[in-house]
Tab-separated table of N, CA, C and O in Angstrom:
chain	number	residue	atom	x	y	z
A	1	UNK	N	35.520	14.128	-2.761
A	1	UNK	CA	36.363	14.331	-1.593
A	1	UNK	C	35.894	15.550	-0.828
A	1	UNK	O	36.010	16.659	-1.348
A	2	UNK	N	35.297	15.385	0.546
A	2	UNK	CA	35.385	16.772	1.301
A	2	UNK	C	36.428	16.563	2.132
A	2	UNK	O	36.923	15.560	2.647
A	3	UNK	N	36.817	18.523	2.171
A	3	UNK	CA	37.577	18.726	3.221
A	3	UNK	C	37.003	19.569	4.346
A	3	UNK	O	36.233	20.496	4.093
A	4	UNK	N	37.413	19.223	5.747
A	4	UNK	CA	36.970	19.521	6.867
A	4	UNK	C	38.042	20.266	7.736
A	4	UNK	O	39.001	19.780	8.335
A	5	UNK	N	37.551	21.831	7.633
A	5	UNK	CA	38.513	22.298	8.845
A	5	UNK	C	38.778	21.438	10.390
A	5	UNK	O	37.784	21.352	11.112
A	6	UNK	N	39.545	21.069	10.687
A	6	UNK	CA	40.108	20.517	12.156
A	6	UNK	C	40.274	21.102	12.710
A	6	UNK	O	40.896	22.153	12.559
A	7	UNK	N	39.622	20.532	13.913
A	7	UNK	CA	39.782	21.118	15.342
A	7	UNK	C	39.380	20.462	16.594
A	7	UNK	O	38.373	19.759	16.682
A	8	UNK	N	40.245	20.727	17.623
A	8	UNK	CA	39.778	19.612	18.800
A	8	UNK	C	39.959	20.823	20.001
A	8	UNK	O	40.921	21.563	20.208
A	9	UNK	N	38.695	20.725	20.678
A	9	UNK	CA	38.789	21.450	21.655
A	9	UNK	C	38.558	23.446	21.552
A	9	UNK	O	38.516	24.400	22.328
A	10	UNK	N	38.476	23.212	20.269
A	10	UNK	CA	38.545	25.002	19.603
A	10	UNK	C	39.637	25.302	19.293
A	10	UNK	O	39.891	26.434	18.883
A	11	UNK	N	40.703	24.193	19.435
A	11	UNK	CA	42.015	24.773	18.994
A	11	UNK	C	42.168	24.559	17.215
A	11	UNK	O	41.010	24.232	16.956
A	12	UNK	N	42.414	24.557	16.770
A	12	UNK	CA	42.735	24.239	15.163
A	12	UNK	C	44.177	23.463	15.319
A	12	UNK	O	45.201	23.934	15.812
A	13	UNK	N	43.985	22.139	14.767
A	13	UNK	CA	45.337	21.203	14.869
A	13	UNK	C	45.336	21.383	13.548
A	13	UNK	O	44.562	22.030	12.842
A	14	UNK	N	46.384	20.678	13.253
A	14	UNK	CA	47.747	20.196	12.435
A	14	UNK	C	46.631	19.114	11.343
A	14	UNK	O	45.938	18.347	12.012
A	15	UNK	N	46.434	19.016	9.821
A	15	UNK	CA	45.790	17.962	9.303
A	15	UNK	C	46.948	16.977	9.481
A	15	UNK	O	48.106	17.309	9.738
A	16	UNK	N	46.560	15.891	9.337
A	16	UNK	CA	46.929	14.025	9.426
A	16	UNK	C	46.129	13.488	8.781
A	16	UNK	O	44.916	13.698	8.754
A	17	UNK	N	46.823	12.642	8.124
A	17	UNK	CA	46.049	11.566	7.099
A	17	UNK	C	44.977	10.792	8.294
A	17	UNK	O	43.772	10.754	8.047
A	18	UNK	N	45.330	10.402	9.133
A	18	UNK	CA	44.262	9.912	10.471
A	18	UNK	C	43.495	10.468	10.729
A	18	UNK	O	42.347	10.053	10.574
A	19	UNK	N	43.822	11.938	11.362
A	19	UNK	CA	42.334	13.063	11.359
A	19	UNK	C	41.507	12.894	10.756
A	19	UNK	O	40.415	12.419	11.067
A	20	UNK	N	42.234	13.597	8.849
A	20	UNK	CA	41.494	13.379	7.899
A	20	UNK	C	40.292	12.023	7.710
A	20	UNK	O	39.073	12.146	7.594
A	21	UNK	N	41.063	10.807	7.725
A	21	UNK	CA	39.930	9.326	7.721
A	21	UNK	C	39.200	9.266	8.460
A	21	UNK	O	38.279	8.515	8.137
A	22	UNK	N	39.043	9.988	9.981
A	22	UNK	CA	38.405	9.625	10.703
A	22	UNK	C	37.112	10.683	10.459
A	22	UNK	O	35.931	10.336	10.489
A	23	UNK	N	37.601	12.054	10.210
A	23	UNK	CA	36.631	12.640	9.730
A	23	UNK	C	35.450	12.497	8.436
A	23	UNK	O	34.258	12.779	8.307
A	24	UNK	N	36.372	11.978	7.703
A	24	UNK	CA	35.623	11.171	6.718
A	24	UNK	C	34.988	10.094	7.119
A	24	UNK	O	34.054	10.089	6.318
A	25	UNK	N	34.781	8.855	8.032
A	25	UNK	CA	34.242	8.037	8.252
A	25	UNK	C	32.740	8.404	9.122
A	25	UNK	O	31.604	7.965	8.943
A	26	UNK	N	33.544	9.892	10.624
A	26	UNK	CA	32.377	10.139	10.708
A	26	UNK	C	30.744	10.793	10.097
A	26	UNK	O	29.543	10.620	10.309
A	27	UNK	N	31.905	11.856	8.986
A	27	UNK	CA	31.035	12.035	7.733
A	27	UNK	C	30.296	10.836	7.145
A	27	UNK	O	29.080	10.671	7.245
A	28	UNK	N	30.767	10.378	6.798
A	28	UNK	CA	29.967	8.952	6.325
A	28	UNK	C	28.790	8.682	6.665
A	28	UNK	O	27.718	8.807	6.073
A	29	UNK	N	29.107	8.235	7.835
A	29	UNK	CA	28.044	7.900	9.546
A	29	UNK	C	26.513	8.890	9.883
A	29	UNK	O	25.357	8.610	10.198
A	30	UNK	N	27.386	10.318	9.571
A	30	UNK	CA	26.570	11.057	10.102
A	30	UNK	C	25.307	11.337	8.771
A	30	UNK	O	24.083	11.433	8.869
A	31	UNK	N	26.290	11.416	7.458
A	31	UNK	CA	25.280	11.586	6.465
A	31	UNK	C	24.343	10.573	6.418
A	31	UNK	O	23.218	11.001	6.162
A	32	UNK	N	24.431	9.105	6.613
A	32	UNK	CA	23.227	7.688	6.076
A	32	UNK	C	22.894	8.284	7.593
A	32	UNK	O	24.054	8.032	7.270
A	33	UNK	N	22.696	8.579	8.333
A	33	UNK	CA	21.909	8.904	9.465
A	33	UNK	C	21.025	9.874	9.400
A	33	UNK	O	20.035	9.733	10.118
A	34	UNK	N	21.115	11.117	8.545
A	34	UNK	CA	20.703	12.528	8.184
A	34	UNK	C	19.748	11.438	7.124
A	34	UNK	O	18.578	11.138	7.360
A	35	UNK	N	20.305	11.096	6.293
A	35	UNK	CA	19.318	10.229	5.048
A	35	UNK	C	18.272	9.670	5.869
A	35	UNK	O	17.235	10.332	5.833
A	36	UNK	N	18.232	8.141	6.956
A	36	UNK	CA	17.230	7.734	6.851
A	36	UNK	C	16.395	8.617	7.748
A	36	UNK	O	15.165	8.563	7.786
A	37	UNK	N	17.309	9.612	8.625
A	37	UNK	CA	15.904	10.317	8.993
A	37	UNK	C	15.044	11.385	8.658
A	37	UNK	O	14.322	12.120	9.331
A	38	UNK	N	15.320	11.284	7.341
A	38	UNK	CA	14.782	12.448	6.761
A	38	UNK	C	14.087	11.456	5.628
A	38	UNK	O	13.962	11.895	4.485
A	39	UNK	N	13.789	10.570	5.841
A	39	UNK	CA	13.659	9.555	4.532
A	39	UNK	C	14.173	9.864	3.505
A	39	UNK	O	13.323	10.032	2.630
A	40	UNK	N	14.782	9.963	3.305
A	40	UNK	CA	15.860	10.288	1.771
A	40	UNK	C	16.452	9.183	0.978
A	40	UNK	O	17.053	8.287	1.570
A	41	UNK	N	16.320	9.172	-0.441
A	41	UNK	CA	17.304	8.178	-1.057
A	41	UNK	C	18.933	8.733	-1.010
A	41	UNK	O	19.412	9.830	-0.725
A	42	UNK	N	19.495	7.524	-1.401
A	42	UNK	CA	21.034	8.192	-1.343
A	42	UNK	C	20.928	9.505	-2.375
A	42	UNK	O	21.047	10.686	-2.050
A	43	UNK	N	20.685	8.998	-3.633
A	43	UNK	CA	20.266	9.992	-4.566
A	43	UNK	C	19.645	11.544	-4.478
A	43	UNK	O	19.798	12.620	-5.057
A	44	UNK	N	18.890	11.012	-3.449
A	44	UNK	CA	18.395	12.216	-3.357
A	44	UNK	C	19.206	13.628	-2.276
A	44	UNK	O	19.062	14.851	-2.289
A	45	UNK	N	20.052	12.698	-1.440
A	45	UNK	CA	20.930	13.591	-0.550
A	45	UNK	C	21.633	13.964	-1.254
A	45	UNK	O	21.703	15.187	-1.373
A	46	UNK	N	22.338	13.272	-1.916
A	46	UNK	CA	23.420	13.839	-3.326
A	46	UNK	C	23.175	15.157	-3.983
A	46	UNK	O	23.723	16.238	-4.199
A	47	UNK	N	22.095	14.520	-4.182
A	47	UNK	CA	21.079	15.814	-5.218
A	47	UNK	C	21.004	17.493	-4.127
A	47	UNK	O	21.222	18.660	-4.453
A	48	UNK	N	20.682	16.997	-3.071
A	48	UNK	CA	20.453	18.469	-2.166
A	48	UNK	C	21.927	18.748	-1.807
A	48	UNK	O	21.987	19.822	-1.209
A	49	UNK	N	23.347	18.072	-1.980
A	49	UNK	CA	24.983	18.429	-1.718
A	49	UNK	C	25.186	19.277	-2.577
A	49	UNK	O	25.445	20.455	-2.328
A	50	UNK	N	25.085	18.740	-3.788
A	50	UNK	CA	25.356	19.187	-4.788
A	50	UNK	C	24.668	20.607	-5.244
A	50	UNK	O	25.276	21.348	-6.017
A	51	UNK	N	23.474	20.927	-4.770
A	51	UNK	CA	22.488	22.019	-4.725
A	51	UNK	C	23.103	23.268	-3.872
A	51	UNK	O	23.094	24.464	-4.165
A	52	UNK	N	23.826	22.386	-2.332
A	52	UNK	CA	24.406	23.339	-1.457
A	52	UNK	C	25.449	24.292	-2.006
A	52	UNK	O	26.043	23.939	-3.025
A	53	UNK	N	25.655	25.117	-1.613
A	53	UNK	CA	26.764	26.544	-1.854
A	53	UNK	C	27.921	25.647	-1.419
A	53	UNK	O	28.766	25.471	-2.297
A	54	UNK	N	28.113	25.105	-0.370
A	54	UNK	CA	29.782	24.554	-0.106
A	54	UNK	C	29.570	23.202	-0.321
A	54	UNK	O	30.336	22.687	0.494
A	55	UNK	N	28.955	22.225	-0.964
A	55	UNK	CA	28.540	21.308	-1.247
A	55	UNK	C	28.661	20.146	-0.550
A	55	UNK	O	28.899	18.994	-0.913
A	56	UNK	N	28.379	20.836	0.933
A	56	UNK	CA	27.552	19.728	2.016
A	56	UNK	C	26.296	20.461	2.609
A	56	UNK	O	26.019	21.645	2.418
A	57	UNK	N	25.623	19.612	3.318
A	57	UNK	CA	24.285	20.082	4.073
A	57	UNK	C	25.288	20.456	5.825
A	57	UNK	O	25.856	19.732	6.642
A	58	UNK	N	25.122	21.501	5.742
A	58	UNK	CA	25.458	22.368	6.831
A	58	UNK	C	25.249	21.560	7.845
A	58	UNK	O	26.269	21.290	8.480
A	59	UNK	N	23.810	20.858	8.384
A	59	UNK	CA	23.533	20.505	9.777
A	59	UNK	C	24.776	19.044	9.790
A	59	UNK	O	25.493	18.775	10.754
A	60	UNK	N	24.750	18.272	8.451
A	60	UNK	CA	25.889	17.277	8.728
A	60	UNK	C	26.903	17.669	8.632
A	60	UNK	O	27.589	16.763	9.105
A	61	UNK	N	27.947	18.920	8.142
A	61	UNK	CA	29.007	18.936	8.248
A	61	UNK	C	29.224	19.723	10.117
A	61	UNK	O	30.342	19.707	10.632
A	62	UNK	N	28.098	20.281	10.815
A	62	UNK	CA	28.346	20.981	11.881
A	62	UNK	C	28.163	19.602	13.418
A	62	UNK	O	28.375	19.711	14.625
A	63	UNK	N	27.816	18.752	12.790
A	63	UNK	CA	27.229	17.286	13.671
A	63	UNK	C	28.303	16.722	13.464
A	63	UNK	O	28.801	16.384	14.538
A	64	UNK	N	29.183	16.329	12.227
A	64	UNK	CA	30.670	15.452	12.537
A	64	UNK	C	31.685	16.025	12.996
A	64	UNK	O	32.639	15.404	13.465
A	65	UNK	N	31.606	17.425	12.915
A	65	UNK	CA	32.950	18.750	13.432
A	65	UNK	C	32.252	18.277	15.004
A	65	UNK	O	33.019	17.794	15.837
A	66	UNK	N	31.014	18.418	15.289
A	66	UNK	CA	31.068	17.957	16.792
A	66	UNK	C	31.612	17.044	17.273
A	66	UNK	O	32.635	17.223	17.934
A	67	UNK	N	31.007	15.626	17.052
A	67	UNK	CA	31.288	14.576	17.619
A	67	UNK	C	32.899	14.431	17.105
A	67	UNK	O	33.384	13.387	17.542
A	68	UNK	N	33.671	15.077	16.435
A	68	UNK	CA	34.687	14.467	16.234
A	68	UNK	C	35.422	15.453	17.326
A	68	UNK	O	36.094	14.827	18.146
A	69	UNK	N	35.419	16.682	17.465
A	69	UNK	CA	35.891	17.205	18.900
A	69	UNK	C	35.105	17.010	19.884
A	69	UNK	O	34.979	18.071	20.495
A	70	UNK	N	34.446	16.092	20.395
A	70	UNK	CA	33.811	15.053	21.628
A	70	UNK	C	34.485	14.163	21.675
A	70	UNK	O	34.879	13.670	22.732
A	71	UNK	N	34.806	13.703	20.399
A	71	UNK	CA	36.307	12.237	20.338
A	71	UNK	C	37.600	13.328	20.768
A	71	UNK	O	38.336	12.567	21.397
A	72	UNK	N	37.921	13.971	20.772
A	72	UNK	CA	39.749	14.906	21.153
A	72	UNK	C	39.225	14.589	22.961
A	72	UNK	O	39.990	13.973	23.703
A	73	UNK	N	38.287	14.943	23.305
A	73	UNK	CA	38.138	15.359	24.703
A	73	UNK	C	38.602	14.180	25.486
A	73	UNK	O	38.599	14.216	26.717
């Protein structure tokens, strides 16, 4: 399970089970996207999460915090 500070617009909202899913889905999205372009097995992205200090890869957790406040706008 990750959790994702929220925010739309720079404001910091309120979590919602909706927020929450949607952030998770774009997580989803954004990670098999980070994978095939980096040629990566699933395995092997796992392997570099799990390696990370907050146990995501920074450039995908800072790419779904985007596009998901591009979706508030």
């Amino acid at each position: 399970w990750r959790s994702f500070p929220i925010s739309c617009g720079g404001l910091c909202i309120m979590s919602c089970p909706q927020n929450e899913a949607l952030l998770e889905t774009i997580y989803d999205e954004v990670w098999e996207e980070f994978r095939i372009t980096n040629n990566l097995t699933s395995d092997q992205l796992y392997q570099l999460e799990q390696n990370s200090s907050t146990g995501v890869i920074p450039e995908i957790e800072a790419l779904t915090n985007k596009r998901f406040e591009d979706m508030c706008r």
